[in-house]
PDB file of C-alpha atoms (C1' of nucleotides) in Angstrom:
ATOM      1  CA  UNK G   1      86.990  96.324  89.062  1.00 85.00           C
ATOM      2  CA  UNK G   2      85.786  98.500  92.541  1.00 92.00           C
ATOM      3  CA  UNK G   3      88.563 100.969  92.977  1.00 95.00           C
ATOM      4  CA  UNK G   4      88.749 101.425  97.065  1.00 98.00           C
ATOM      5  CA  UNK G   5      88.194 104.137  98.691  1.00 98.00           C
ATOM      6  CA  UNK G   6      89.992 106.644 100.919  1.00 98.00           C
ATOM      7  CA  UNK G   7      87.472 105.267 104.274  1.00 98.00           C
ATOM      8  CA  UNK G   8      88.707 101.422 103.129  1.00 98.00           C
ATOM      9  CA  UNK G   9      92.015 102.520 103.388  1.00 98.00           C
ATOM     10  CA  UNK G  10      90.933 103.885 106.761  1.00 98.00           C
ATOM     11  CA  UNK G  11      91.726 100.693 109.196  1.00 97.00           C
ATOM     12  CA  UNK G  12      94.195  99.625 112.043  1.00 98.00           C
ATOM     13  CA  UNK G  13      97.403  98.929 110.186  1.00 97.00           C
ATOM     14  CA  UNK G  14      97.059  95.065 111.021  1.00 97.00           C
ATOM     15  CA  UNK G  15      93.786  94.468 109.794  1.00 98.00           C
ATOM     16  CA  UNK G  16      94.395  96.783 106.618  1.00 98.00           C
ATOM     17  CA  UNK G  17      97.496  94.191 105.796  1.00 98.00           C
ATOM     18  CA  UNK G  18      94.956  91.175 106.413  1.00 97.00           C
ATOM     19  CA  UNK G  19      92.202  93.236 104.304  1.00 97.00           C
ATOM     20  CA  UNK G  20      94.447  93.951 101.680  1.00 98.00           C
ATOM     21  CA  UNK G  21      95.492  89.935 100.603  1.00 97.00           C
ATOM     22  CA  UNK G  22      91.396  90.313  99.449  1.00 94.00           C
ATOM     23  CA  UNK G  23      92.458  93.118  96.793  1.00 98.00           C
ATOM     24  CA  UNK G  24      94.282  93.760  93.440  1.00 98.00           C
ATOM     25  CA  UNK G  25      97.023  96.068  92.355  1.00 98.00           C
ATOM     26  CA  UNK G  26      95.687  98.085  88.835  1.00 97.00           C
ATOM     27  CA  UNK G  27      98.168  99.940  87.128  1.00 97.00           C
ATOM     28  CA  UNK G  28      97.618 101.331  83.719  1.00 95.00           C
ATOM     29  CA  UNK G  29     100.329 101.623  81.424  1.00 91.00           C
ATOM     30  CA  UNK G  30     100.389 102.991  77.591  1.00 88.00           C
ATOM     31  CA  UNK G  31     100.695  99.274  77.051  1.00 88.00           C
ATOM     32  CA  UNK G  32      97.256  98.881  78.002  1.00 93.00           C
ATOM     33  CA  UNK G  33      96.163  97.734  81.800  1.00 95.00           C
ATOM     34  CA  UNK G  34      98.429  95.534  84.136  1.00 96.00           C
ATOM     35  CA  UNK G  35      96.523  93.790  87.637  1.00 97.00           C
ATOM     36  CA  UNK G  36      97.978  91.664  89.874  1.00 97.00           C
ATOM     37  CA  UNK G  37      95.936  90.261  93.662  1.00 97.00           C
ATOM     38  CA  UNK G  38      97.900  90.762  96.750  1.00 98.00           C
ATOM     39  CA  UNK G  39      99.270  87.615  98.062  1.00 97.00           C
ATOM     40  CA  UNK G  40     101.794  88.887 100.775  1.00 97.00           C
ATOM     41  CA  UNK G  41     102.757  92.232 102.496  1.00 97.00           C
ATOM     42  CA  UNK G  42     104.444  93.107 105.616  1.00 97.00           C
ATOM     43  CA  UNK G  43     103.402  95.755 107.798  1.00 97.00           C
ATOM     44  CA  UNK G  44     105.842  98.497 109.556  1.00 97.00           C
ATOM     45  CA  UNK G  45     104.970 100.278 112.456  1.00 96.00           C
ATOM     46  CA  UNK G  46     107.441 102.991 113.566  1.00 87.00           C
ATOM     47  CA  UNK G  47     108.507 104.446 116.082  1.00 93.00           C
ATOM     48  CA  UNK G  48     108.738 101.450 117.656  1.00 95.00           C
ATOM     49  CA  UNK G  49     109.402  99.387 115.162  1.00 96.00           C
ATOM     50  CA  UNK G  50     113.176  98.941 114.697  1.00 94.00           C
ATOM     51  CA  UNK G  51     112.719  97.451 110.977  1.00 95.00           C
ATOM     52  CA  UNK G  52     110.258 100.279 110.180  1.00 96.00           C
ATOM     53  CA  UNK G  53     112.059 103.600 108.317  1.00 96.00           C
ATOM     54  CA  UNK G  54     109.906 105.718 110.573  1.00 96.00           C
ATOM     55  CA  UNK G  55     112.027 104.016 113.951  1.00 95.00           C
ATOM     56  CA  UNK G  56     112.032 106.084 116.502  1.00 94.00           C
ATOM     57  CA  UNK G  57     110.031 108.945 114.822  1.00 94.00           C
ATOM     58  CA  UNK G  58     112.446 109.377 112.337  1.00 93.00           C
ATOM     59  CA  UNK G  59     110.715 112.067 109.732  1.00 94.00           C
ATOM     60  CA  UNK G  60     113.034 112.635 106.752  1.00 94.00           C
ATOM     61  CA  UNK G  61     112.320 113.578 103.036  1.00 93.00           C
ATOM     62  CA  UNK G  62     111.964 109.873 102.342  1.00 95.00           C
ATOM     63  CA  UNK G  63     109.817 108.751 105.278  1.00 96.00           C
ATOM     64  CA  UNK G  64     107.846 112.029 105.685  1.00 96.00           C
ATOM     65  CA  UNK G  65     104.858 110.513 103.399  1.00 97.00           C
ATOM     66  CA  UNK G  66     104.457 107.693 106.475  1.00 97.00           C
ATOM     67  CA  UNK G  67     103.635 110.537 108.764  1.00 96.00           C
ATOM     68  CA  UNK G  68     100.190 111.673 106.881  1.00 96.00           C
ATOM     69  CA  UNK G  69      96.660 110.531 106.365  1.00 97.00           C
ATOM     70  CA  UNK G  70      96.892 106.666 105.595  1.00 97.00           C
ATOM     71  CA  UNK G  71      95.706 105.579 101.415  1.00 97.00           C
ATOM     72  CA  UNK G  72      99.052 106.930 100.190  1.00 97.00           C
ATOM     73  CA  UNK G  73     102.256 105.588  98.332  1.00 98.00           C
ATOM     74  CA  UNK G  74     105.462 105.629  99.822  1.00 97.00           C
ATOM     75  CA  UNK G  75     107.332 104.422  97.393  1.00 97.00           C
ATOM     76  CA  UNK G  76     111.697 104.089  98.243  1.00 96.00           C
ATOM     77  CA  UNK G  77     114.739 102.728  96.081  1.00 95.00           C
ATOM     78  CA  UNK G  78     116.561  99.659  97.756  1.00 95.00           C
ATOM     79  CA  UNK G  79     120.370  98.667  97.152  1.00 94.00           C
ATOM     80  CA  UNK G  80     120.145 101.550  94.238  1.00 93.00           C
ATOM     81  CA  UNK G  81     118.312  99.532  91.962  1.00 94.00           C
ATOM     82  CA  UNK G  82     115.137  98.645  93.001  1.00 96.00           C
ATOM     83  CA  UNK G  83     111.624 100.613  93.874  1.00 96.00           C
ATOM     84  CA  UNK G  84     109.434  99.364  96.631  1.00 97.00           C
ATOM     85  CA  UNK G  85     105.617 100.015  97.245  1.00 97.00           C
ATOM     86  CA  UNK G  86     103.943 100.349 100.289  1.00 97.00           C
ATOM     87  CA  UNK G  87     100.380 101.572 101.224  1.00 98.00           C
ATOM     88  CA  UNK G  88     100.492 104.366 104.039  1.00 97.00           C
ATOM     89  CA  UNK G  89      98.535 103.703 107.106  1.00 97.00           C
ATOM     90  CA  UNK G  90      97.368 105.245 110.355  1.00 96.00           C
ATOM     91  CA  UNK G  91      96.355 108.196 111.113  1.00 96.00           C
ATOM     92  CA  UNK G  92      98.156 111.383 110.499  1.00 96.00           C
ATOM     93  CA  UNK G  93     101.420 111.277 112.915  1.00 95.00           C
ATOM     94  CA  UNK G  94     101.314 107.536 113.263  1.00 96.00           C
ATOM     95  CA  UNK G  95     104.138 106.788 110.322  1.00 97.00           C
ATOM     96  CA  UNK G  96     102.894 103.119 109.429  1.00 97.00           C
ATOM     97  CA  UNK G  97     103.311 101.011 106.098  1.00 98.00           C
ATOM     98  CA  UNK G  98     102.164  97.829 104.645  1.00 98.00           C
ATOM     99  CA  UNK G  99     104.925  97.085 101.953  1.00 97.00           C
ATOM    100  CA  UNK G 100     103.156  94.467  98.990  1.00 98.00           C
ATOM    101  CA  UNK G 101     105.756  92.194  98.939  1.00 97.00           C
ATOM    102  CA  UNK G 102     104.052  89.782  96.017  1.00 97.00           C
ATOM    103  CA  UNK G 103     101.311  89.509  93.436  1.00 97.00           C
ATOM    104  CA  UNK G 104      99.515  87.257  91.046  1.00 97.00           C
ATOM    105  CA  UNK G 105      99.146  87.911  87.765  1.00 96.00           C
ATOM    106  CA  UNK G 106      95.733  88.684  86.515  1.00 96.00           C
ATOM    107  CA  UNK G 107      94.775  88.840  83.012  1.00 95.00           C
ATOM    108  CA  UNK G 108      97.247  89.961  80.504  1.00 93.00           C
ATOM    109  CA  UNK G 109     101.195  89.559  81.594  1.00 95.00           C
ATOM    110  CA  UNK G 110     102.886  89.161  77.755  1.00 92.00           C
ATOM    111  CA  UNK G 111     106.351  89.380  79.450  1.00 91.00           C
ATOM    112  CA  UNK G 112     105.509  85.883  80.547  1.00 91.00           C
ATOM    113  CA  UNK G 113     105.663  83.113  78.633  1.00 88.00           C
ATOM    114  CA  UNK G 114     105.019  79.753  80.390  1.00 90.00           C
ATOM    115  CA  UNK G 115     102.777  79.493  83.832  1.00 91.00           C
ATOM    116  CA  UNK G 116     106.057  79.196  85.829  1.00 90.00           C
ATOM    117  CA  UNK G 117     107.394  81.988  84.974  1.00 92.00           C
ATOM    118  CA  UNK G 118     103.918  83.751  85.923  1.00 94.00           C
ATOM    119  CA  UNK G 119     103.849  82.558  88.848  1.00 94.00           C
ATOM    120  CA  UNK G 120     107.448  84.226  89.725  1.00 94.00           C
ATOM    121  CA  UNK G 121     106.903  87.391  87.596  1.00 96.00           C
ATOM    122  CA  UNK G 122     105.332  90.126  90.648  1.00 96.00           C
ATOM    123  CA  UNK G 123     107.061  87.747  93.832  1.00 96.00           C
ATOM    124  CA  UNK G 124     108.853  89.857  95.554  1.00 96.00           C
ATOM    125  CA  UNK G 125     108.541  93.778  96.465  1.00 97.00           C
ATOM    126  CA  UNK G 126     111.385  94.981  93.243  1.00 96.00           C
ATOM    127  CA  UNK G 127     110.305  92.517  90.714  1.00 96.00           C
ATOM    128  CA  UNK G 128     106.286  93.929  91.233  1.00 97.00           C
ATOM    129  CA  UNK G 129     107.787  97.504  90.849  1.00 97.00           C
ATOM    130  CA  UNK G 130     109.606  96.653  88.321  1.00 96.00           C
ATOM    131  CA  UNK G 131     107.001  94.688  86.240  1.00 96.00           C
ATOM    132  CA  UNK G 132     104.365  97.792  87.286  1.00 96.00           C
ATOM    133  CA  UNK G 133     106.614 100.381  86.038  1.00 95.00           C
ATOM    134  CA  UNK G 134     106.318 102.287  89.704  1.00 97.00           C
ATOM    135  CA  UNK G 135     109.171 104.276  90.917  1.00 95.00           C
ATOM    136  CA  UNK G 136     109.633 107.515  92.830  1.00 95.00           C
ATOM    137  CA  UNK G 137     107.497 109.098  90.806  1.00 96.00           C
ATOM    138  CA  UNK G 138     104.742 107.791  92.540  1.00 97.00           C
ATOM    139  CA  UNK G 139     105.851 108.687  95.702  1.00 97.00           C
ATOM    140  CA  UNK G 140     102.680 110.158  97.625  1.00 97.00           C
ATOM    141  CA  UNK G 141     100.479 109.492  95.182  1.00 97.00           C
ATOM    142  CA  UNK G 142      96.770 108.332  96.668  1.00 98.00           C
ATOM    143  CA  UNK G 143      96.203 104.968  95.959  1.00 98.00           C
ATOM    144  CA  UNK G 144      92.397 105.129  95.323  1.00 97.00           C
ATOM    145  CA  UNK G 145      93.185 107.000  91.877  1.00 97.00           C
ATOM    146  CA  UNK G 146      94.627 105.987  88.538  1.00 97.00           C
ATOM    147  CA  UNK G 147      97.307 105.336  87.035  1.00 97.00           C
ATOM    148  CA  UNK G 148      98.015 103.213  90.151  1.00 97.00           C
ATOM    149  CA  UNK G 149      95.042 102.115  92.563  1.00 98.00           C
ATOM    150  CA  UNK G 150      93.805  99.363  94.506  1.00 98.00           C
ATOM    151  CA  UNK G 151      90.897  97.587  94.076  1.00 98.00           C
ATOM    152  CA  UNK G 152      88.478  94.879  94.535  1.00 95.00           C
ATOM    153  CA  UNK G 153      88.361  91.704  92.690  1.00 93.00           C
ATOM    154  CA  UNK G 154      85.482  91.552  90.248  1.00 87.00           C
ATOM    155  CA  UNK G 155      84.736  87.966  91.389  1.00 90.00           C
ATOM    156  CA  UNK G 156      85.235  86.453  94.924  1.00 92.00           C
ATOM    157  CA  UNK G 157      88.489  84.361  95.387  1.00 94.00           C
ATOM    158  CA  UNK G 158      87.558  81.180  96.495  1.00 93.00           C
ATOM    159  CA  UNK G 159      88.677  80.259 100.054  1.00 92.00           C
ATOM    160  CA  UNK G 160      91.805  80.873 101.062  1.00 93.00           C
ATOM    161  CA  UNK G 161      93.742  80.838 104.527  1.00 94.00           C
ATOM    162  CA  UNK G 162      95.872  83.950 105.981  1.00 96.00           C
ATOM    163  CA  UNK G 163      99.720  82.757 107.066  1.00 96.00           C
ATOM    164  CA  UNK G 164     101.450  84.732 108.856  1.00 95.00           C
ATOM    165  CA  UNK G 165     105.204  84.997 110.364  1.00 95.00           C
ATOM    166  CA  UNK G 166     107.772  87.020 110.869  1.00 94.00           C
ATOM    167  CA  UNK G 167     109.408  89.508 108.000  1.00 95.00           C
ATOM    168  CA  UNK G 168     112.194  89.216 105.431  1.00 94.00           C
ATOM    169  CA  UNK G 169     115.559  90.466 105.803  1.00 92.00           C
ATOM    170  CA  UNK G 170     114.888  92.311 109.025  1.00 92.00           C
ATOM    171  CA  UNK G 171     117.577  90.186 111.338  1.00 88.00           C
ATOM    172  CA  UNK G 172     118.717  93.669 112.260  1.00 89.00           C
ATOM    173  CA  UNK G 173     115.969  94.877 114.297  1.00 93.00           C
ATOM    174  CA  UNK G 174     116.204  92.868 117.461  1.00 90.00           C
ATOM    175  CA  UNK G 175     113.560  91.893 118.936  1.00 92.00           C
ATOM    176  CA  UNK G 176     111.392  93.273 116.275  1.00 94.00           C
ATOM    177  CA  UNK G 177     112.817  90.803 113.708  1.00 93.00           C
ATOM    178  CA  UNK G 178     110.188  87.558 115.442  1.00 93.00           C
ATOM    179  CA  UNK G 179     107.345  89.958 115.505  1.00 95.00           C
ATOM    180  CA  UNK G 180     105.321  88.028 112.948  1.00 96.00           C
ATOM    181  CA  UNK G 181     103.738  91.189 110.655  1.00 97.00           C
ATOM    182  CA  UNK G 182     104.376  89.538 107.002  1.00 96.00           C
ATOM    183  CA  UNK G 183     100.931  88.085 106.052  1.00 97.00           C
ATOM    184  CA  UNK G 184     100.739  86.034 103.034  1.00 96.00           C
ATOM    185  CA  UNK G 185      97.644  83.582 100.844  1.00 96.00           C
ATOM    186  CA  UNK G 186      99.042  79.932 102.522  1.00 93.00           C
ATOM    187  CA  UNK G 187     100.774  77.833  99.903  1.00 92.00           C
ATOM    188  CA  UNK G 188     100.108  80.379  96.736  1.00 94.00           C
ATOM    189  CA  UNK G 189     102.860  79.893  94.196  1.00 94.00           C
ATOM    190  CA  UNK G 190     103.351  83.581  93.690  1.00 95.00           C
ATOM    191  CA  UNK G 191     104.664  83.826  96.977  1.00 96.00           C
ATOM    192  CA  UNK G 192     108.213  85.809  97.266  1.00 95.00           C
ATOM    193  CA  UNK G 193     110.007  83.659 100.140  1.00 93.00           C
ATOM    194  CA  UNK G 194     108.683  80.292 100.748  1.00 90.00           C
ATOM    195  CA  UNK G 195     108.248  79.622 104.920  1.00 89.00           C
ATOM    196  CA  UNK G 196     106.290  78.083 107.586  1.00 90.00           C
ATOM    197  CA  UNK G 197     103.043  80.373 109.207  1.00 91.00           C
ATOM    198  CA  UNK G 198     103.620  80.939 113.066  1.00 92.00           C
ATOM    199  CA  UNK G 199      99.959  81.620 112.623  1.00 92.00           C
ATOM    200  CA  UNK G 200      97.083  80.443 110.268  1.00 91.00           C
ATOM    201  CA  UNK G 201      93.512  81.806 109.622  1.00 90.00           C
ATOM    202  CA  UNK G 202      91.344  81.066 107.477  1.00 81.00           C
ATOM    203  CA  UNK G 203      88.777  78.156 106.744  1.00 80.00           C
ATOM    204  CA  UNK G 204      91.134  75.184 104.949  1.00 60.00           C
ATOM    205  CA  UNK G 205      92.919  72.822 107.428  1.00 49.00           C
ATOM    206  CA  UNK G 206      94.774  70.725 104.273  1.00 49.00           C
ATOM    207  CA  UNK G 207      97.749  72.656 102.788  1.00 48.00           C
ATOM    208  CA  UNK G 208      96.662  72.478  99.403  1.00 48.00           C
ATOM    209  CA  UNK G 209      97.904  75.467  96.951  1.00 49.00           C
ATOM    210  CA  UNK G 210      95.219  78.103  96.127  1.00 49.00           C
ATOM    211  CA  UNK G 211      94.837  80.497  93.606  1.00 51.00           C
TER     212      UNK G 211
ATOM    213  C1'  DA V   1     118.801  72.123  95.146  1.00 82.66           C
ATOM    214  C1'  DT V   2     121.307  75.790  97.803  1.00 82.66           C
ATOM    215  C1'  DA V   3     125.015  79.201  98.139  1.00 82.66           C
ATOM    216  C1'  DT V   4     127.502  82.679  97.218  1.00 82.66           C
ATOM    217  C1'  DA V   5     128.917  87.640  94.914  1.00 82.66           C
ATOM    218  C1'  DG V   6     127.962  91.605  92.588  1.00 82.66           C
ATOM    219  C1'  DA V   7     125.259  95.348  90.810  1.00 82.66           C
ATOM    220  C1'  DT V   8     123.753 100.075  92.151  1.00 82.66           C
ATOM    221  C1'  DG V   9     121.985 104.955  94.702  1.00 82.66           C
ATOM    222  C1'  DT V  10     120.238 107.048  98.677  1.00 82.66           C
ATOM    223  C1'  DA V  11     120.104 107.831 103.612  1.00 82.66           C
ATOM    224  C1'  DC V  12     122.337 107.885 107.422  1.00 82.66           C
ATOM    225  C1'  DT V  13     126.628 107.316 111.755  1.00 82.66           C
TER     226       DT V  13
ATOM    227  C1'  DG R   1     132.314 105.061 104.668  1.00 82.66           C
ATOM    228  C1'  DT R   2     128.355 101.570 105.778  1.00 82.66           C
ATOM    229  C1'  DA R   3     123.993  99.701 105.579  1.00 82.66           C
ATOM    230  C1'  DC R   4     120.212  98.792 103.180  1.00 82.66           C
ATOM    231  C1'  DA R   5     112.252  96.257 103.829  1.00 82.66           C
ATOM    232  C1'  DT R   6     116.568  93.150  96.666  1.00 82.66           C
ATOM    233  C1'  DC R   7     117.363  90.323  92.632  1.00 82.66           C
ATOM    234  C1'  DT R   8     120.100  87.782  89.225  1.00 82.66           C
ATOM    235  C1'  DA R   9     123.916  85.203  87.406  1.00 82.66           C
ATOM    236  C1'  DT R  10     127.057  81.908  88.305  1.00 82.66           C
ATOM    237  C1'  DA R  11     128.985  78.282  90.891  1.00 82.66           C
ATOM    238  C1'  DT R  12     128.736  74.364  93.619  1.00 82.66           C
ATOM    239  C1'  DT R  13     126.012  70.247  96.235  1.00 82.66           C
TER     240       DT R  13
END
DNA sequence: ATATAGATGTACT
DNA sequence: GTACATCTATATT
């Protein structure tokens, strides 16, 4: 397991997102170490963004970590209950975000008991936090270092194909709502919100499920 | 299978 | 007060 570096965290916001569905979560907990690959995110690009925190410019407590050096966690609570992880990108004063939206299990998950439920255990942005014990906390901290840190699969993945469309619950933000910035592995079961790709890259034609 | 409602805390008109 | 980058339990097709 390669953890990234700060320069690989150094990229255009939309090829980061597209760059990061070829990496893995780590996290390591007392309970020994927890890894998951990135199978969807959705990237934010304030200030003009209407879906993105940073809209307009908008610098605050919570969104000031958006503002600096890109490689960073800005981490935020959602409808009181629930953390959310994003990866910090752009360069200082350009308050961007790619928020990992789902993962798949790698290696040891005990919480899981039959491959169904693995499959649904890290979709979606709170589950993952919740599962990965990551809360404010780790607000700001660089993502290249432990406890929490991304990295590169040991192995290859075999082939897989880039979808991408437009974001969840964003219907708010106008025009920004169609812009298709959530980028996810097509037809992987770990997925958080099943939906056709306005776009598709990647080598396989035939919708077959990957892992 | 899809459709609600309800939980909860922080940021913001 | 209202909205929110959500998820689960419960109810209803």
């Amino acid at each position: 397991m390669i953890p990234v570096t700060p320069t690989d965290l150094d990229q255009p916001t939309e090829r980061l997102a597209m760059a990061l569905l070829d990496w893995v979560v780590v996290k390591d907990t007392p309970e020994g170490r927890r890894v998951g690959r990135i199978v969807e995110c959705e990237m934010y690009q304030g200030p003009h963004d209407r879906a993105a925190h940073s809209y307009g410019g908008r610098r605050t407590e919570r969104t000031a970590v958006m503002f600096g050096p890109p490689g960073y966690a800005y981490v935020y609570l959602i409808y009181g209950m629930y953390h959310c992880l994003n990866v910090v990108s752009g360069p200082p004063g350009a308050p961007e975000a790619i928020l990992i939206r789902a993962l798949e299990p790698l290696g040891d998950w005990p919480e899981a008991q039959t491959p169904r439920q693995r499959d649904r255990l890290l979709a979606g942005p709170g589950k993952l936090c919740r599962a990965l014990g990551i809360d404010r906390r780790y607000y700001g901290h660089p993502l290249w270092q432990p406890p929490l840190w991304l990295a590169r699969p040991d192995t290859p993945w075999p082939s897989y194909q880039i979808a991408r469309g437009p974001r969840i619950h964003v219907d708010y933000a106008g025009e920004a709502a169609e812009w298709p910035w959530r980028f996810w592995i097509g037809g992987h079961p770990a997925v958080s919100v099943k939906s056709v790709p306005a776009f598709l890259t990647g080598p396989q034609t035939e919708s077959t499920p990957r892992r």
